[in-house]
Short mmCIF file of C-alpha atoms in Angstrom, two decimals:
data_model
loop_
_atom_site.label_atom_id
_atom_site.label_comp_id
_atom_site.label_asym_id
_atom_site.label_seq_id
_atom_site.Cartn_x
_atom_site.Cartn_y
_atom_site.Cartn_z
CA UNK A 279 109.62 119.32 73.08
CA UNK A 280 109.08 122.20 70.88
CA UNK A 281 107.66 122.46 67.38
CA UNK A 282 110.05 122.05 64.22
CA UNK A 283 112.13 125.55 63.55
CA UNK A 284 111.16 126.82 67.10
CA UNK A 285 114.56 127.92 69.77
CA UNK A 286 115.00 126.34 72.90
CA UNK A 287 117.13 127.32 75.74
CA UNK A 288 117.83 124.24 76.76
CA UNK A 289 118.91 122.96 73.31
CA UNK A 290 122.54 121.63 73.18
CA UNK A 291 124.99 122.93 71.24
CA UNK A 292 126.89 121.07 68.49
CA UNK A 293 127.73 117.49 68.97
CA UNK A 294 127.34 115.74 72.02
CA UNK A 295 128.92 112.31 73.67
CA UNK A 296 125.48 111.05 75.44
CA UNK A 297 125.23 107.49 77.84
CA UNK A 298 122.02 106.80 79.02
CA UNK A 299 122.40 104.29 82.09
CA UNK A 300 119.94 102.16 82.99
CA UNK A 301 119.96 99.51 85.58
CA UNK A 302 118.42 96.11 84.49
CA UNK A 303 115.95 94.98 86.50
CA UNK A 304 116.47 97.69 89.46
CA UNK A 305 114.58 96.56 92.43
CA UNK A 306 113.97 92.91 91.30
CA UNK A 307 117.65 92.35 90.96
CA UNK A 308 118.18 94.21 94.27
CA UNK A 309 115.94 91.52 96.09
CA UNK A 310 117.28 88.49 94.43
CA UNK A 311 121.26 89.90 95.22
CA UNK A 312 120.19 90.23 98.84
CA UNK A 313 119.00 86.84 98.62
CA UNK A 314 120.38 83.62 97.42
CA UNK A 315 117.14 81.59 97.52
CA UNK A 316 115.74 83.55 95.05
CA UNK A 317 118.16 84.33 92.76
CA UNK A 318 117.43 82.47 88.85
CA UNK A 319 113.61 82.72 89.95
CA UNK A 320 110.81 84.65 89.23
CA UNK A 321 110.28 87.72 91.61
CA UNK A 322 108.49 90.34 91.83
CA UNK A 323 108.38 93.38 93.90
CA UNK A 324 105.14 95.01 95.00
CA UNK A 325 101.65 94.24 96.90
CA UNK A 326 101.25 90.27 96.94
CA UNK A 327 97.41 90.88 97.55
CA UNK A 328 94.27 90.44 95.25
CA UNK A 329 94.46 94.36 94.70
CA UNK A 330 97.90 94.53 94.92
CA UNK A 331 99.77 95.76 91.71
CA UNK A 332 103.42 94.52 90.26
CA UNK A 333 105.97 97.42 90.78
CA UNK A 334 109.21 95.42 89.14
CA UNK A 335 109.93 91.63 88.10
CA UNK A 336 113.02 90.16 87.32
CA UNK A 337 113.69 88.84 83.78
CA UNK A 338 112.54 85.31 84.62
CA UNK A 339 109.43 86.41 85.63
CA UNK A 340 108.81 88.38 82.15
CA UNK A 341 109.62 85.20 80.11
CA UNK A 342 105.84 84.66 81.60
CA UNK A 343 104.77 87.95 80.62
CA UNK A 344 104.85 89.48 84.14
CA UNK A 345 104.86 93.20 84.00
CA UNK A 346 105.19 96.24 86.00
CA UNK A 347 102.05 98.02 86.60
CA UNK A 348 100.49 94.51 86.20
CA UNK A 349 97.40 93.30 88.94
CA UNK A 350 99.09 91.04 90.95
CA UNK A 351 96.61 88.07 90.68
CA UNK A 352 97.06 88.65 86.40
CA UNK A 353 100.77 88.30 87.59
CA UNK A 354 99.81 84.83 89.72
CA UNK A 355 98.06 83.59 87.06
CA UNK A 356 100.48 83.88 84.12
CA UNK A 357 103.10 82.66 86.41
CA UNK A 358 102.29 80.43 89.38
CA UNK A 359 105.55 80.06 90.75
CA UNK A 360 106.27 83.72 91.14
CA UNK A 361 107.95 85.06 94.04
CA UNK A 362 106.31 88.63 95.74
CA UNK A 363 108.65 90.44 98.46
CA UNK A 364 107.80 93.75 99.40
CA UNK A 365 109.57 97.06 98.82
CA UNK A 366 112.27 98.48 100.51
CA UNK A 367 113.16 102.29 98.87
CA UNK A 368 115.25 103.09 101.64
CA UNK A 369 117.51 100.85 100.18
CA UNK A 370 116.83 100.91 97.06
CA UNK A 371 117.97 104.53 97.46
CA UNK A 372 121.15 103.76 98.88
CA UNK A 373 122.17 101.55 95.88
CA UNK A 374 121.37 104.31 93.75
CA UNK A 375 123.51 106.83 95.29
CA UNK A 376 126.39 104.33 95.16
CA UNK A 377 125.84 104.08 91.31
CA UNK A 378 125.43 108.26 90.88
CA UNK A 379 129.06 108.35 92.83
CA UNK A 380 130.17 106.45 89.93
CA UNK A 381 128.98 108.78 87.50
CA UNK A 382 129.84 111.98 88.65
CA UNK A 383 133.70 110.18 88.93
CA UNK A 384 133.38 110.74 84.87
CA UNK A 385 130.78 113.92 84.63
CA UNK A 386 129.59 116.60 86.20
CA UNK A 387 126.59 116.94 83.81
CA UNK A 388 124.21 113.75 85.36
CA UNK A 389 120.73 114.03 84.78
CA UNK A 390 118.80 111.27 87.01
CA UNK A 391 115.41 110.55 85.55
CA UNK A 392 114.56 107.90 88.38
CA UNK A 393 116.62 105.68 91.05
CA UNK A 394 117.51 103.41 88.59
CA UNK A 395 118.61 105.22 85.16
CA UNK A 396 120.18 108.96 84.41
CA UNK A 397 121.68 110.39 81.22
CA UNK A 398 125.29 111.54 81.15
CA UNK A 399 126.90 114.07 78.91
CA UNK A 400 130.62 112.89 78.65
CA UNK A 401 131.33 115.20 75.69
CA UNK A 402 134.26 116.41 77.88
CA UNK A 403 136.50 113.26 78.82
CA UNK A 404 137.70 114.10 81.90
CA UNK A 405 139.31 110.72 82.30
CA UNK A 406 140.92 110.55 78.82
CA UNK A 407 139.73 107.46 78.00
CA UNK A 408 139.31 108.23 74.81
CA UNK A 409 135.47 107.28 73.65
CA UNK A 410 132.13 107.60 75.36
CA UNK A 411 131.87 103.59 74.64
CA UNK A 412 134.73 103.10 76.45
CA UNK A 413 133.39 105.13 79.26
CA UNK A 414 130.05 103.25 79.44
CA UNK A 415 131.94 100.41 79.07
CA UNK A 416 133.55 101.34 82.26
CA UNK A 417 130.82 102.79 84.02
CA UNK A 418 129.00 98.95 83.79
CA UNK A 419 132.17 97.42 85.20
CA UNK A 420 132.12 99.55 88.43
CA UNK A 421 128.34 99.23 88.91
CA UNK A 422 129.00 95.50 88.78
CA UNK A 423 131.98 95.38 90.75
CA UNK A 424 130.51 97.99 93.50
CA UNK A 425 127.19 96.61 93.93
CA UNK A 426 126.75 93.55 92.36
CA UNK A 427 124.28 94.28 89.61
CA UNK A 428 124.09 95.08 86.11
CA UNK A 429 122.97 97.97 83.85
CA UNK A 430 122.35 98.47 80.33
CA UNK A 431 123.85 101.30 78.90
CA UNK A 432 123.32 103.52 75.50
CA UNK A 433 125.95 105.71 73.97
CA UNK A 434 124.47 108.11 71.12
CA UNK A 435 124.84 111.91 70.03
CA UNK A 436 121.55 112.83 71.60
CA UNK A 437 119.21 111.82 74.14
CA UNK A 438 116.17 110.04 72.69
CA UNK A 439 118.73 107.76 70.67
CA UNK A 440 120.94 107.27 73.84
CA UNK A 441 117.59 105.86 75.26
CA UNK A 442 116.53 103.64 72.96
CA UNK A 443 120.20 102.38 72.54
CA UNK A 444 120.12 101.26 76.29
CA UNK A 445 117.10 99.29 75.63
CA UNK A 446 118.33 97.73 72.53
CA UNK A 447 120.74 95.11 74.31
CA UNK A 448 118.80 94.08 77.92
CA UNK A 449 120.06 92.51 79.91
CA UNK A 450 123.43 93.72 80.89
CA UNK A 451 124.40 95.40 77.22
CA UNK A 452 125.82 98.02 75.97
CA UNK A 453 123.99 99.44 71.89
CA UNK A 454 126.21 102.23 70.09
CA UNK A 455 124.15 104.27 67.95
CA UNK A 456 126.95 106.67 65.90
CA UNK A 457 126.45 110.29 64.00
CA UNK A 458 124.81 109.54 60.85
CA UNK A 459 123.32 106.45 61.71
CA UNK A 460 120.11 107.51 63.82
CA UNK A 461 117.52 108.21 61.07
CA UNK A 462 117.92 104.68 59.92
CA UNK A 463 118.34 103.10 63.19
CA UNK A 464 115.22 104.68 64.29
CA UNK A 465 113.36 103.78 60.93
CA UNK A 466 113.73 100.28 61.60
CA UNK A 467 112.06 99.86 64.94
CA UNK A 468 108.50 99.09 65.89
CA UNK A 469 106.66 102.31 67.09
CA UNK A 470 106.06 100.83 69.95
CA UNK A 471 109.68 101.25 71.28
CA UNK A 472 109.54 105.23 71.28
CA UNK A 473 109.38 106.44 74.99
CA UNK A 474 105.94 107.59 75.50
CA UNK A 475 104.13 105.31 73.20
CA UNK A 476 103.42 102.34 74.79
CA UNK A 477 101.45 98.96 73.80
CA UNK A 478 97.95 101.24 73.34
CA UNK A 479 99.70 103.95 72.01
CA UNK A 480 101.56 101.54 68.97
CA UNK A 481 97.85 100.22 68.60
CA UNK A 482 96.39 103.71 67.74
CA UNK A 483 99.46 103.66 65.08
CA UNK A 484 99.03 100.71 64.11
CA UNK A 485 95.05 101.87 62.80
CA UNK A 486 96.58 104.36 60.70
CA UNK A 487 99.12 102.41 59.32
CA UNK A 488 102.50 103.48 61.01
CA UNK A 489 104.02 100.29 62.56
CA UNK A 490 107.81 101.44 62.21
CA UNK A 491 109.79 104.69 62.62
CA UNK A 492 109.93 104.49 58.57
CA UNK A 493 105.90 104.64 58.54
CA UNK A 494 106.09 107.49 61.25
CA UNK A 495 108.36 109.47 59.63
CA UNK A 496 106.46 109.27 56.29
CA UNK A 497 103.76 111.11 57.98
CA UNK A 498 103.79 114.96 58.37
CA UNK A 499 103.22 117.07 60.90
CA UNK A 500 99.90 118.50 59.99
CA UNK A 501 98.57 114.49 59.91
CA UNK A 502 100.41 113.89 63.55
CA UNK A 503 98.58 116.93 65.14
CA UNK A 504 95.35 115.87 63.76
CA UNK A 505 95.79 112.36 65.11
CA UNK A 506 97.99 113.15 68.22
CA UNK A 507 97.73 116.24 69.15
CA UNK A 508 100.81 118.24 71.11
CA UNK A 509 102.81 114.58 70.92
CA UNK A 510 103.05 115.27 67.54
CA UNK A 511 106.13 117.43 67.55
CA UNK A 512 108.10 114.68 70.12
CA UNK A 513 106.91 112.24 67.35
CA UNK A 514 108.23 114.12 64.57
CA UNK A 515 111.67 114.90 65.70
CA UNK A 516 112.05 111.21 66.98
CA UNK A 517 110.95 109.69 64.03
CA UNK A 518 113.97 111.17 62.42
CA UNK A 519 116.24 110.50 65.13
CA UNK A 520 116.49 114.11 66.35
CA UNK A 521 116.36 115.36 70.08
CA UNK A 522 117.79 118.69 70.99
CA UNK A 523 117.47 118.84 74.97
CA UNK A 524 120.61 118.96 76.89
CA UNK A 525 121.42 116.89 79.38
CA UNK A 526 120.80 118.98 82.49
CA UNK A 527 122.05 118.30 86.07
CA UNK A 528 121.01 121.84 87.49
CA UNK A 529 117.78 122.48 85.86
CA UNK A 530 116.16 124.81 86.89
CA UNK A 531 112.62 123.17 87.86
CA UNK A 532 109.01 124.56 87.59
CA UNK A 533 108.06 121.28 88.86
CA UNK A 534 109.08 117.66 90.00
CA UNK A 535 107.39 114.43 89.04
CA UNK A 536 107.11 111.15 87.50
CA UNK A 537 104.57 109.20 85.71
CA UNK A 538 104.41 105.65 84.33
CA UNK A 539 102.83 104.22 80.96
CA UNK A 540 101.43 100.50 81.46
CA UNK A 541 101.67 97.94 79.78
CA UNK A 542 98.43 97.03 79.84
CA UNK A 543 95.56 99.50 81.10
CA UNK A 544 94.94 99.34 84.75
CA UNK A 545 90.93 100.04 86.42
CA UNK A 546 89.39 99.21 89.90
CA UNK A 547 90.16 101.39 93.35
CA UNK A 548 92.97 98.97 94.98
CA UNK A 549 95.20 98.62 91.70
CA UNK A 550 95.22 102.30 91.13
CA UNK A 551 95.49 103.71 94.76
CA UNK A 552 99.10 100.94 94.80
CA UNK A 553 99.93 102.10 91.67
CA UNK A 554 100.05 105.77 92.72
CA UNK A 555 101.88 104.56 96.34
CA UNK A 556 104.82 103.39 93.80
CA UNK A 557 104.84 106.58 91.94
CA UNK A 558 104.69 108.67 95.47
CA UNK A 559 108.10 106.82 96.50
CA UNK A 560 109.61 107.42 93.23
CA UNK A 561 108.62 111.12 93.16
CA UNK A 562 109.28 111.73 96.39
CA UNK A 563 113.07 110.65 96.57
CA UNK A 564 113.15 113.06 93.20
CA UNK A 565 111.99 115.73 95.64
CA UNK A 566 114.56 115.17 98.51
CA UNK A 567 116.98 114.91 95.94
CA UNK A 568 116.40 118.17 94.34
CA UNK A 569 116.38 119.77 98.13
CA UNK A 570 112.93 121.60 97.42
CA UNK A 571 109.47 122.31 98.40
CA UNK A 572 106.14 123.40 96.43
CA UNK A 573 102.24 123.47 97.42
CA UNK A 574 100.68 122.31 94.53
CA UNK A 575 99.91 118.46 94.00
CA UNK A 576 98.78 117.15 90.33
CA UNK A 577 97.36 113.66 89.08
CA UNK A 578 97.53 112.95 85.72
CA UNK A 579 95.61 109.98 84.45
CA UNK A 580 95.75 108.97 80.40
CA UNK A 581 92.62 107.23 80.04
CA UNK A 582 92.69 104.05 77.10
CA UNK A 583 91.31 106.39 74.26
CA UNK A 584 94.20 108.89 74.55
CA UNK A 585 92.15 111.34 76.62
CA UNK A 586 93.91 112.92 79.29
CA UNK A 587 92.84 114.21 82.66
CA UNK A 588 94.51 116.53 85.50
CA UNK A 589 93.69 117.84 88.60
CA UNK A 590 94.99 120.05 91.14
CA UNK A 591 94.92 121.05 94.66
CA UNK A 592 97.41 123.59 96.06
CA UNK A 593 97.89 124.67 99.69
CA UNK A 594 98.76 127.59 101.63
CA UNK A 595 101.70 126.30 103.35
CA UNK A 596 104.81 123.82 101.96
CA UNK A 597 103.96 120.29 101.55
CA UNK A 598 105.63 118.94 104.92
CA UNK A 599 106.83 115.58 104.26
CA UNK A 600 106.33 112.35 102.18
CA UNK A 601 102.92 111.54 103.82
CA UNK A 602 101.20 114.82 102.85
CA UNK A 603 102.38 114.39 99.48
CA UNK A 604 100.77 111.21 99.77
CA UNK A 605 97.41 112.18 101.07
CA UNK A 606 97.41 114.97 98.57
CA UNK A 607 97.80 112.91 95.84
CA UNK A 608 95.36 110.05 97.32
CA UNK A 609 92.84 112.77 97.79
CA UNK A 610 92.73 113.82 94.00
CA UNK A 611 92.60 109.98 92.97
CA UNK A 612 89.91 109.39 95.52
CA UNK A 613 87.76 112.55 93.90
CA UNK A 614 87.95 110.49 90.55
CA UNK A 615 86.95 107.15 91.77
CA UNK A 616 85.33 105.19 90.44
CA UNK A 617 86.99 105.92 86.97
CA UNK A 618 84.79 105.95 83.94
CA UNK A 619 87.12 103.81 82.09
CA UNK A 620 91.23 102.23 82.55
CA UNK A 621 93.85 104.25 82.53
CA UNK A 622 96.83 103.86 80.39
CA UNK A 623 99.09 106.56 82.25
CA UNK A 624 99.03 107.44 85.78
CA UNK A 625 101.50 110.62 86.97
CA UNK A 626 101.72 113.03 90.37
CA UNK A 627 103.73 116.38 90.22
CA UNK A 628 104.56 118.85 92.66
CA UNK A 629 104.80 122.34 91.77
CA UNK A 630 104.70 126.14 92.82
CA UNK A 631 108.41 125.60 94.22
CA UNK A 632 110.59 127.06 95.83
CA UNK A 633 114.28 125.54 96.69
CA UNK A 634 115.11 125.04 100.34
CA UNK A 635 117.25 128.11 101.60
CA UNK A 636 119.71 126.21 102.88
CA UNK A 637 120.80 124.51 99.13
CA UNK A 638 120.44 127.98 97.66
CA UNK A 639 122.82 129.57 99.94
CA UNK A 640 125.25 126.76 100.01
CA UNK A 641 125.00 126.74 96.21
CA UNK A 642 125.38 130.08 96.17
CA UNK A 643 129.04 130.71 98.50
CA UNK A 644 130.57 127.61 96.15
CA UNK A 645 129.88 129.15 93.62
CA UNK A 646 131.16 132.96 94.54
CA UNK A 647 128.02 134.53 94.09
CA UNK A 648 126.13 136.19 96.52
CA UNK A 649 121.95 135.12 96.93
CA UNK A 650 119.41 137.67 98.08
CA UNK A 651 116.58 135.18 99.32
#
């Protein structure tokens, strides 16, 4: 995000039509569609062990306060009756391609920011339907009728609101947030609903008396840096409702990665070592999906104060496969142990890239250029 007044390439021009997609309840709802016995229960999806750590729960499980991210035995605790089964990306992964196919039938411009949610720019209505609500509206309709699960969809002029507009209805809604109407939309909610801030995050606010996007926006920049440092331009432009990025389906990438905010902090070796497994698989498919290759692995860990940690190791050759990523990434989490105090934010990025040949070629013939590689 760049600073107030600053250009950015990948700022969109004019007006946009933006849906932000996002599947309710992704690998939960997969589990409890596959099957019937647990279906209306509590489930959750990750490591059923003392160390093991909650990667998704269905909705019935979060009336008890279960949480991703969440220590499985906190998760046992709040609700007895809950229901572990273990992961299964592979097909989690196919479900997800079924639900992109749907997507790119109504855009070419799909930006997936994980298996289970993307942005769409439907600006251009290639299916004269007339609205982007009506095309969300659709969209939901084939995801349920193709696969048997629902998503929660946002339909705004930019991204950030397009977000929050997704979230607004869970589950299984659809939020319409029109032009002129995001500056007081976004005044109205609890800072705690901005992407990126978090429960910890909203506390910090909450000290220095911003509790809504009205109290955030009151606040200028100069008091934002002080307190938050480079956030404070994302915080800025969102408390006004303003988000220039495009959505993007052929970015060109510096890196690929993924990181997750918790709901509540997260300490000890066995939580944090599952907790980085679930971002490896999520990361990972990213990487296949992007068809390239890097040698640099990066941890980031967000500590509870705000402080903010990274390291690095690179090597000479490409990272071969999923399990090298993995031992990479282990590695650097192993060189930190134990921590000196929970972590609010845990992310892994690969970088120093380079696309595999093959896509760049291909790429290039369909699109009638020729590529020197």
């Amino acid at each position: 995000m760049v600073s107030p007044g600053e250009h950015d390439e990948d700022e969109a021009d004019g007006l946009r039509k933006i849906i932000h997609v996002d599947m309710d309840a992704f690998f939960a709802s997969v589990e409890q569609r596959d099957d019937p016995e647990i279906r209306g229960k509590p489930v959750a999806v990750g490591g059923s062990s003392g160390r093991g750590v909650v990667a998704a729960a269905s909705y019935e499980a979060r009336i008890f306060g279960v949480r991703s991210a969440m220590p499985s035995s906190r998760a046992v605790r709040l609700c007895p009756d809950l229901i572990f089964r273990k992961a299964r990306f592979d097909v989690y992964r196919a479900v997800s391609q079924q639900i992109r196919a749907i997507f790119l039938d109504y855009t070419p411009h799909v930006e997936p920011l994980s298996l289970d949610e993307a942005y769409l720019d439907v600006t251009e209505d290639r299916k004269g339907l007339g609205s982007a609500t009506r095309i969300a509206e659709q969209i939901r309709e084939r995801i349920k009728a193709d696969t048997g699960l629902t998503a929660s969809a946002g339909v705004s002029y930019n991204k950030f609101l397009a977000k929050l507009a997704s979230d607004q209805n869970k589950p299984d809604g659809l939020c319409v947030i029109r032009p002129g109407q995001g500056a007081a939309f976004v005044a109205s909610l609890p800072v705690r609903r901005f992407h990126g801030v978090g429960p910890r995050g909203a506390e910090k606010m909450a000290r220095l008396g911003i509790e809504t996007g009205a109290d955030l926006a009151a606040k200028d920049l100069a008091f934002l840096r002080a307190h938050f440092g480079s956030f404070a331009e994302y915080l800025f432009r969102a408390a006004r409702g303003v988000d220039l990025r495009q959505v993007r389906a052929d970015r060109p990438r510096k890196s690929v990665g993924g990181e997750r905010t918790f709901a509540e902090n997260i300490e000890g070796a066995g939580p944090l070592r599952e907790t980085l497994d679930a971002i490896i698989e999520t990361v990972w498919e990213r990487i296949e999906r992007a068809s390239t290759r890097g040698r640099t692995v990066t941890l980031k860990l967000r500590y509870a104060d705000f402080t903010t940690l990274t390291r690095a190791r690179s090597v000479h050759h490409w990272v071969a496969d999923k399990a090298e990523f993995a031992a990479l990434g282990h590695a650097l989490l192993a060189e930190l142990l134990p921590l000196p105090q929970p972590i609010r934010l845990m992310g892994l990025t690969l970088s120093a890239l380079e696309q595999d040949e093959k896509t760049v070629k291909a790429k290039a013939e369909k699109d009638g250029q020729l590529s020197l590689l």
